[in-house]
mmCIF file of C-alpha atoms and ligand atoms in Angstrom:
data_model
loop_
_atom_site.group_PDB
_atom_site.id
_atom_site.type_symbol
_atom_site.label_atom_id
_atom_site.label_comp_id
_atom_site.label_asym_id
_atom_site.label_seq_id
_atom_site.Cartn_x
_atom_site.Cartn_y
_atom_site.Cartn_z
ATOM 1 C CA UNK A 1 0.000 0.000 0.000
ATOM 2 C CA UNK A 2 1.348 3.482 -0.850
ATOM 3 C CA UNK A 3 1.688 6.309 1.719
ATOM 4 C CA UNK A 4 0.159 9.707 0.854
ATOM 5 C CA UNK A 5 1.339 13.235 1.574
ATOM 6 C CA UNK A 6 -1.415 14.898 3.602
ATOM 7 C CA UNK A 7 -0.247 18.449 2.773
ATOM 8 C CA UNK A 8 -1.219 17.757 -0.793
ATOM 9 C CA UNK A 9 -4.608 16.513 0.422
ATOM 10 C CA UNK A 10 -5.416 19.751 2.297
ATOM 11 C CA UNK A 11 -4.323 21.811 -0.700
ATOM 12 C CA UNK A 12 -7.204 20.136 -2.577
ATOM 13 C CA UNK A 13 -4.789 18.528 -4.954
ATOM 14 C CA UNK A 14 -4.965 14.915 -5.985
ATOM 15 C CA UNK A 15 -3.298 12.688 -3.431
ATOM 16 C CA UNK A 16 0.390 12.156 -4.154
ATOM 17 C CA UNK A 17 2.491 9.297 -2.864
ATOM 18 C CA UNK A 18 4.289 10.423 0.336
ATOM 19 C CA UNK A 19 7.925 11.233 -0.131
ATOM 20 C CA UNK A 20 10.260 8.489 0.858
ATOM 21 C CA UNK A 21 11.702 9.218 4.282
ATOM 22 C CA UNK A 22 8.548 10.692 5.860
ATOM 23 C CA UNK A 23 8.193 8.975 9.186
ATOM 24 C CA UNK A 24 5.051 7.293 10.467
ATOM 25 C CA UNK A 25 4.995 9.823 13.377
ATOM 26 C CA UNK A 26 5.058 12.785 10.931
ATOM 27 C CA UNK A 27 2.278 11.237 8.910
ATOM 28 C CA UNK A 28 0.045 10.640 11.952
ATOM 29 C CA UNK A 29 0.733 14.140 13.313
ATOM 30 C CA UNK A 30 -0.311 15.699 10.032
ATOM 31 C CA UNK A 31 -3.477 13.610 9.947
ATOM 32 C CA UNK A 32 -4.294 14.584 13.546
ATOM 33 C CA UNK A 33 -3.728 18.310 13.055
ATOM 34 C CA UNK A 34 -5.728 18.254 9.846
ATOM 35 C CA UNK A 35 -8.549 16.469 11.624
ATOM 36 C CA UNK A 36 -8.621 19.044 14.420
ATOM 37 C CA UNK A 37 -8.683 21.834 11.848
ATOM 38 C CA UNK A 38 -11.676 20.315 10.083
ATOM 39 C CA UNK A 39 -13.572 19.500 13.283
ATOM 40 C CA UNK A 40 -13.046 23.019 14.667
ATOM 41 C CA UNK A 41 -15.045 24.671 11.875
ATOM 42 C CA UNK A 42 -18.614 24.113 13.173
ATOM 43 C CA UNK A 43 -17.776 24.082 16.922
ATOM 44 C CA UNK A 44 -16.643 26.511 19.574
ATOM 45 C CA UNK A 45 -15.260 25.666 22.976
ATOM 46 C CA UNK A 46 -17.445 26.785 25.865
ATOM 47 C CA UNK A 47 -16.854 25.768 29.465
ATOM 48 C CA UNK A 48 -14.416 23.134 28.339
ATOM 49 C CA UNK A 49 -16.923 21.577 25.961
ATOM 50 C CA UNK A 50 -17.211 21.791 22.223
ATOM 51 C CA UNK A 51 -20.581 23.206 21.279
ATOM 52 C CA UNK A 52 -21.887 23.714 17.746
ATOM 53 C CA UNK A 53 -21.822 27.222 16.318
ATOM 54 C CA UNK A 54 -25.478 28.082 15.736
ATOM 55 C CA UNK A 55 -26.301 30.153 12.733
ATOM 56 C CA UNK A 56 -28.558 33.180 13.087
ATOM 57 C CA UNK A 57 -32.211 32.219 12.594
ATOM 58 C CA UNK A 58 -33.743 32.885 9.230
ATOM 59 C CA UNK A 59 -36.886 34.954 9.702
ATOM 60 C CA UNK A 60 -39.798 34.922 7.313
ATOM 61 C CA UNK A 61 -43.186 36.552 7.145
ATOM 62 C CA UNK A 62 -46.242 34.318 6.926
ATOM 63 C CA UNK A 63 -49.803 35.428 6.284
ATOM 64 C CA UNK A 64 -52.606 33.003 6.915
ATOM 65 C CA UNK A 65 -56.051 32.713 8.418
ATOM 66 C CA UNK A 66 -56.609 31.118 11.790
ATOM 67 C CA UNK A 67 -60.176 30.385 12.800
ATOM 68 C CA UNK A 68 -61.391 32.886 10.229
ATOM 69 C CA UNK A 69 -59.119 35.680 11.438
ATOM 70 C CA UNK A 70 -56.264 36.920 9.203
ATOM 71 C CA UNK A 71 -52.860 36.661 10.875
ATOM 72 C CA UNK A 72 -49.489 38.025 9.877
ATOM 73 C CA UNK A 73 -46.431 36.817 11.747
ATOM 74 C CA UNK A 74 -42.688 37.101 11.310
ATOM 75 C CA UNK A 75 -41.256 33.793 12.384
ATOM 76 C CA UNK A 76 -38.065 31.805 12.546
ATOM 77 C CA UNK A 77 -38.463 29.434 9.609
ATOM 78 C CA UNK A 78 -37.961 26.501 12.003
ATOM 79 C CA UNK A 79 -41.024 27.298 14.148
ATOM 80 C CA UNK A 80 -43.759 24.692 13.938
ATOM 81 C CA UNK A 81 -47.384 25.602 13.408
ATOM 82 C CA UNK A 82 -48.123 24.194 16.872
ATOM 83 C CA UNK A 83 -45.641 26.546 18.544
ATOM 84 C CA UNK A 84 -46.840 29.501 16.475
ATOM 85 C CA UNK A 85 -50.443 28.812 17.510
ATOM 86 C CA UNK A 86 -49.682 28.286 21.177
ATOM 87 C CA UNK A 87 -46.906 30.808 21.768
ATOM 88 C CA UNK A 88 -47.591 33.591 19.283
ATOM 89 C CA UNK A 89 -51.371 33.476 18.939
ATOM 90 C CA UNK A 90 -52.270 32.230 22.448
ATOM 91 C CA UNK A 91 -54.344 29.407 21.000
ATOM 92 C CA UNK A 92 -53.442 26.753 23.538
ATOM 93 C CA UNK A 93 -56.286 24.341 22.760
ATOM 94 C CA UNK A 94 -54.011 22.308 20.482
ATOM 95 C CA UNK A 95 -51.825 20.261 22.788
ATOM 96 C CA UNK A 96 -48.167 19.282 22.625
ATOM 97 C CA UNK A 97 -48.099 15.642 23.634
ATOM 98 C CA UNK A 98 -45.019 14.204 21.974
ATOM 99 C CA UNK A 99 -43.863 16.945 19.548
ATOM 100 C CA UNK A 100 -42.860 14.105 17.216
ATOM 101 C CA UNK A 101 -45.971 13.241 15.225
ATOM 102 C CA UNK A 102 -46.834 10.240 17.330
ATOM 103 C CA UNK A 103 -49.808 11.143 19.536
ATOM 104 C CA UNK A 104 -52.144 13.387 17.508
ATOM 105 C CA UNK A 105 -52.796 15.777 20.413
ATOM 106 C CA UNK A 106 -51.730 18.682 18.176
ATOM 107 C CA UNK A 107 -54.114 17.867 15.309
ATOM 108 C CA UNK A 108 -55.598 20.892 13.529
ATOM 109 C CA UNK A 109 -57.242 21.383 10.156
ATOM 110 C CA UNK A 110 -55.473 23.113 7.276
ATOM 111 C CA UNK A 111 -57.890 23.926 4.481
ATOM 112 C CA UNK A 112 -60.152 21.237 5.958
ATOM 113 C CA UNK A 113 -57.488 18.520 6.081
ATOM 114 C CA UNK A 114 -56.233 17.193 9.410
ATOM 115 C CA UNK A 115 -52.532 17.442 10.102
ATOM 116 C CA UNK A 116 -50.169 17.144 13.054
ATOM 117 C CA UNK A 117 -49.248 20.748 13.680
ATOM 118 C CA UNK A 118 -46.066 19.713 15.494
ATOM 119 C CA UNK A 119 -44.716 18.378 12.193
ATOM 120 C CA UNK A 120 -45.801 21.301 10.042
ATOM 121 C CA UNK A 121 -43.663 24.411 9.761
ATOM 122 C CA UNK A 122 -45.656 27.579 10.278
ATOM 123 C CA UNK A 123 -44.118 29.244 7.215
ATOM 124 C CA UNK A 124 -45.636 26.476 5.089
ATOM 125 C CA UNK A 125 -49.080 27.873 5.951
ATOM 126 C CA UNK A 126 -48.736 30.949 3.735
ATOM 127 C CA UNK A 127 -52.219 31.671 2.362
ATOM 128 C CA UNK A 128 -53.804 28.701 4.162
ATOM 129 C CA UNK A 129 -56.862 28.547 6.355
ATOM 130 C CA UNK A 130 -56.132 26.914 9.703
ATOM 131 C CA UNK A 131 -58.865 25.732 12.051
ATOM 132 C CA UNK A 132 -58.118 24.776 15.630
ATOM 133 C CA UNK A 133 -60.398 23.470 18.357
ATOM 134 C CA UNK A 134 -61.105 27.106 19.339
ATOM 135 C CA UNK A 135 -62.568 27.768 15.900
ATOM 136 C CA UNK A 136 -65.039 24.895 15.575
ATOM 137 C CA UNK A 137 -67.975 26.365 17.495
ATOM 138 C CA UNK A 138 -70.173 29.017 15.957
ATOM 139 C CA UNK A 139 -70.650 31.593 18.669
ATOM 140 C CA UNK A 140 -72.187 29.749 21.637
ATOM 141 C CA UNK A 141 -73.193 26.841 19.447
ATOM 142 C CA UNK A 142 -70.804 23.897 19.657
ATOM 143 C CA UNK A 143 -69.792 21.944 16.584
ATOM 144 C CA UNK A 144 -71.827 18.686 16.227
ATOM 145 C CA UNK A 145 -68.695 16.651 16.965
ATOM 146 C CA UNK A 146 -68.138 18.592 20.184
ATOM 147 C CA UNK A 147 -71.760 17.977 21.158
ATOM 148 C CA UNK A 148 -71.391 14.259 20.417
ATOM 149 C CA UNK A 149 -68.200 13.976 22.484
ATOM 150 C CA UNK A 150 -70.061 15.440 25.457
ATOM 151 C CA UNK A 151 -73.133 13.282 24.868
ATOM 152 C CA UNK A 152 -71.076 10.075 24.651
ATOM 153 C CA UNK A 153 -68.669 10.976 27.417
ATOM 154 C CA UNK A 154 -65.811 10.578 24.955
ATOM 155 C CA UNK A 155 -63.052 11.877 27.209
ATOM 156 C CA UNK A 156 -61.647 11.594 30.691
ATOM 157 C CA UNK A 157 -58.681 13.897 31.382
ATOM 158 C CA UNK A 158 -59.356 15.740 28.108
ATOM 159 C CA UNK A 159 -55.743 16.210 27.075
ATOM 160 C CA UNK A 160 -56.133 14.388 23.776
ATOM 161 C CA UNK A 161 -59.657 15.704 23.166
ATOM 162 C CA UNK A 162 -58.938 18.817 21.027
ATOM 163 C CA UNK A 163 -56.856 16.667 18.685
ATOM 164 C CA UNK A 164 -59.438 13.856 18.696
ATOM 165 C CA UNK A 165 -62.233 16.285 17.830
ATOM 166 C CA UNK A 166 -60.298 18.030 15.037
ATOM 167 C CA UNK A 167 -59.310 14.657 13.657
ATOM 168 C CA UNK A 168 -62.924 13.432 13.832
ATOM 169 C CA UNK A 169 -64.137 16.550 12.000
ATOM 170 C CA UNK A 170 -61.573 15.896 9.254
ATOM 171 C CA UNK A 171 -62.433 12.207 9.117
ATOM 172 C CA UNK A 172 -66.166 12.832 8.718
ATOM 173 C CA UNK A 173 -65.438 15.307 5.944
ATOM 174 C CA UNK A 174 -63.218 12.767 4.176
ATOM 175 C CA UNK A 175 -66.270 10.522 4.080
ATOM 176 C CA UNK A 176 -64.491 7.223 3.573
ATOM 177 C CA UNK A 177 -64.648 5.621 7.018
ATOM 178 C CA UNK A 178 -67.965 4.161 8.123
ATOM 179 C CA UNK A 179 -67.486 0.774 9.756
ATOM 180 C CA UNK A 180 -66.067 0.538 13.284
ATOM 181 C CA UNK A 181 -62.845 -0.928 11.883
ATOM 182 C CA UNK A 182 -62.456 1.857 9.310
ATOM 183 C CA UNK A 183 -63.120 4.593 11.854
ATOM 184 C CA UNK A 184 -60.687 3.083 14.352
ATOM 185 C CA UNK A 185 -58.059 2.825 11.607
ATOM 186 C CA UNK A 186 -58.660 6.401 10.424
ATOM 187 C CA UNK A 187 -58.429 7.670 14.015
ATOM 188 C CA UNK A 188 -55.392 5.565 14.895
ATOM 189 C CA UNK A 189 -53.083 8.591 14.761
ATOM 190 C CA UNK A 190 -54.823 10.015 17.823
ATOM 191 C CA UNK A 191 -53.735 8.335 21.023
ATOM 192 C CA UNK A 192 -55.808 8.501 24.209
ATOM 193 C CA UNK A 193 -53.925 7.447 27.304
ATOM 194 C CA UNK A 194 -57.231 7.325 29.223
ATOM 195 C CA UNK A 195 -58.548 4.746 26.781
ATOM 196 C CA UNK A 196 -61.760 6.537 25.797
ATOM 197 C CA UNK A 197 -61.640 4.920 22.361
ATOM 198 C CA UNK A 198 -65.030 3.163 22.458
ATOM 199 C CA UNK A 199 -66.821 6.384 23.440
ATOM 200 C CA UNK A 200 -64.957 8.372 20.788
ATOM 201 C CA UNK A 201 -66.073 5.801 18.229
ATOM 202 C CA UNK A 202 -69.702 6.105 19.357
ATOM 203 C CA UNK A 203 -69.523 9.908 19.143
ATOM 204 C CA UNK A 204 -68.182 9.828 15.587
ATOM 205 C CA UNK A 205 -70.785 7.299 14.453
ATOM 206 C CA UNK A 206 -73.512 9.421 15.999
ATOM 207 C CA UNK A 207 -72.434 12.480 13.969
ATOM 208 C CA UNK A 208 -72.103 10.425 10.801
ATOM 209 C CA UNK A 209 -75.647 9.126 11.332
ATOM 210 C CA UNK A 210 -76.994 12.665 11.701
ATOM 211 C CA UNK A 211 -75.154 13.750 8.589
HETATM 212 FE FE1 FES B 1 -47.952 16.404 17.536
HETATM 213 FE FE2 FES B 1 -47.881 14.467 19.364
HETATM 214 S S1 FES B 1 -47.713 16.614 19.674
HETATM 215 S S2 FES B 1 -48.315 14.326 17.241
HETATM 216 FE FE1 FES B 2 -57.196 11.566 28.649
HETATM 217 FE FE2 FES B 2 -57.634 11.012 26.078
HETATM 218 S S1 FES B 2 -59.074 11.671 27.559
HETATM 219 S S2 FES B 2 -55.773 11.208 27.090
#
C-alpha cells in the first residue's frame, strides 16, 4: 500500500504518494492536526466543551387565516405551526403531547385537512386557512362533533380531546370511514392514554348518522 502526503490533500490537490523518508509519526501528526482543523469549523469551545456554532435564525413573514381571522407573523423558519399557535397566537387548545408526530394531540385542520401541527412548519401555511379546536364552534353553538363527544362521554382527562375532535371533524369530511374498523383505523393517529376509544367511536358514528 502506498503512503500519501497529507499536505497535498489539504491543498485540494490529488493525493500524491508520500515522499520516501517521511516517518510514520510525521504522517500521523499531520493527519491529527488536519482532523482538528476540520472539526473546529462548526464548533466553539465553551466551558471546556465543544458546542456547535449556531447560525442566526432565518426569519420569514407568513400570512394566513386562523379560525377565520387573518394573521401576519414574522417567524423563525424553524417554528412549527403548533408553537406559532400556542406561543404567538395564544391558542393553547391544540396540545403538545409528543412533539414528534406520534400522539395526535396537536391535530388541527389546514384547508379542511387534518394534520399534526407539530410536524408542520408555520411558514408552510402561507395563504392557508387553519382551524383549531377554538374555531369549531359558531358563537355559543358547539360543533356537532363537540356535542357528540359530550353526549357520549368521549373523554376523561381531556388532554387528547382537542386533537381527537379536530381529527374526527376531518375524518367525517373525508367521508371514507364508516365501519367501526375503518373509523378506528382512520383515528389511529390520535392516542388517548385514558382509553376513551369506544366512546370516541360512538360519538363519531352518531355524527355520521346525523349527517
Ligand atoms: Fe404532535 Fe404528538 S404533539 S403528534
Ligand atoms: Fe385523557 Fe384522552 S381523555 S388522554
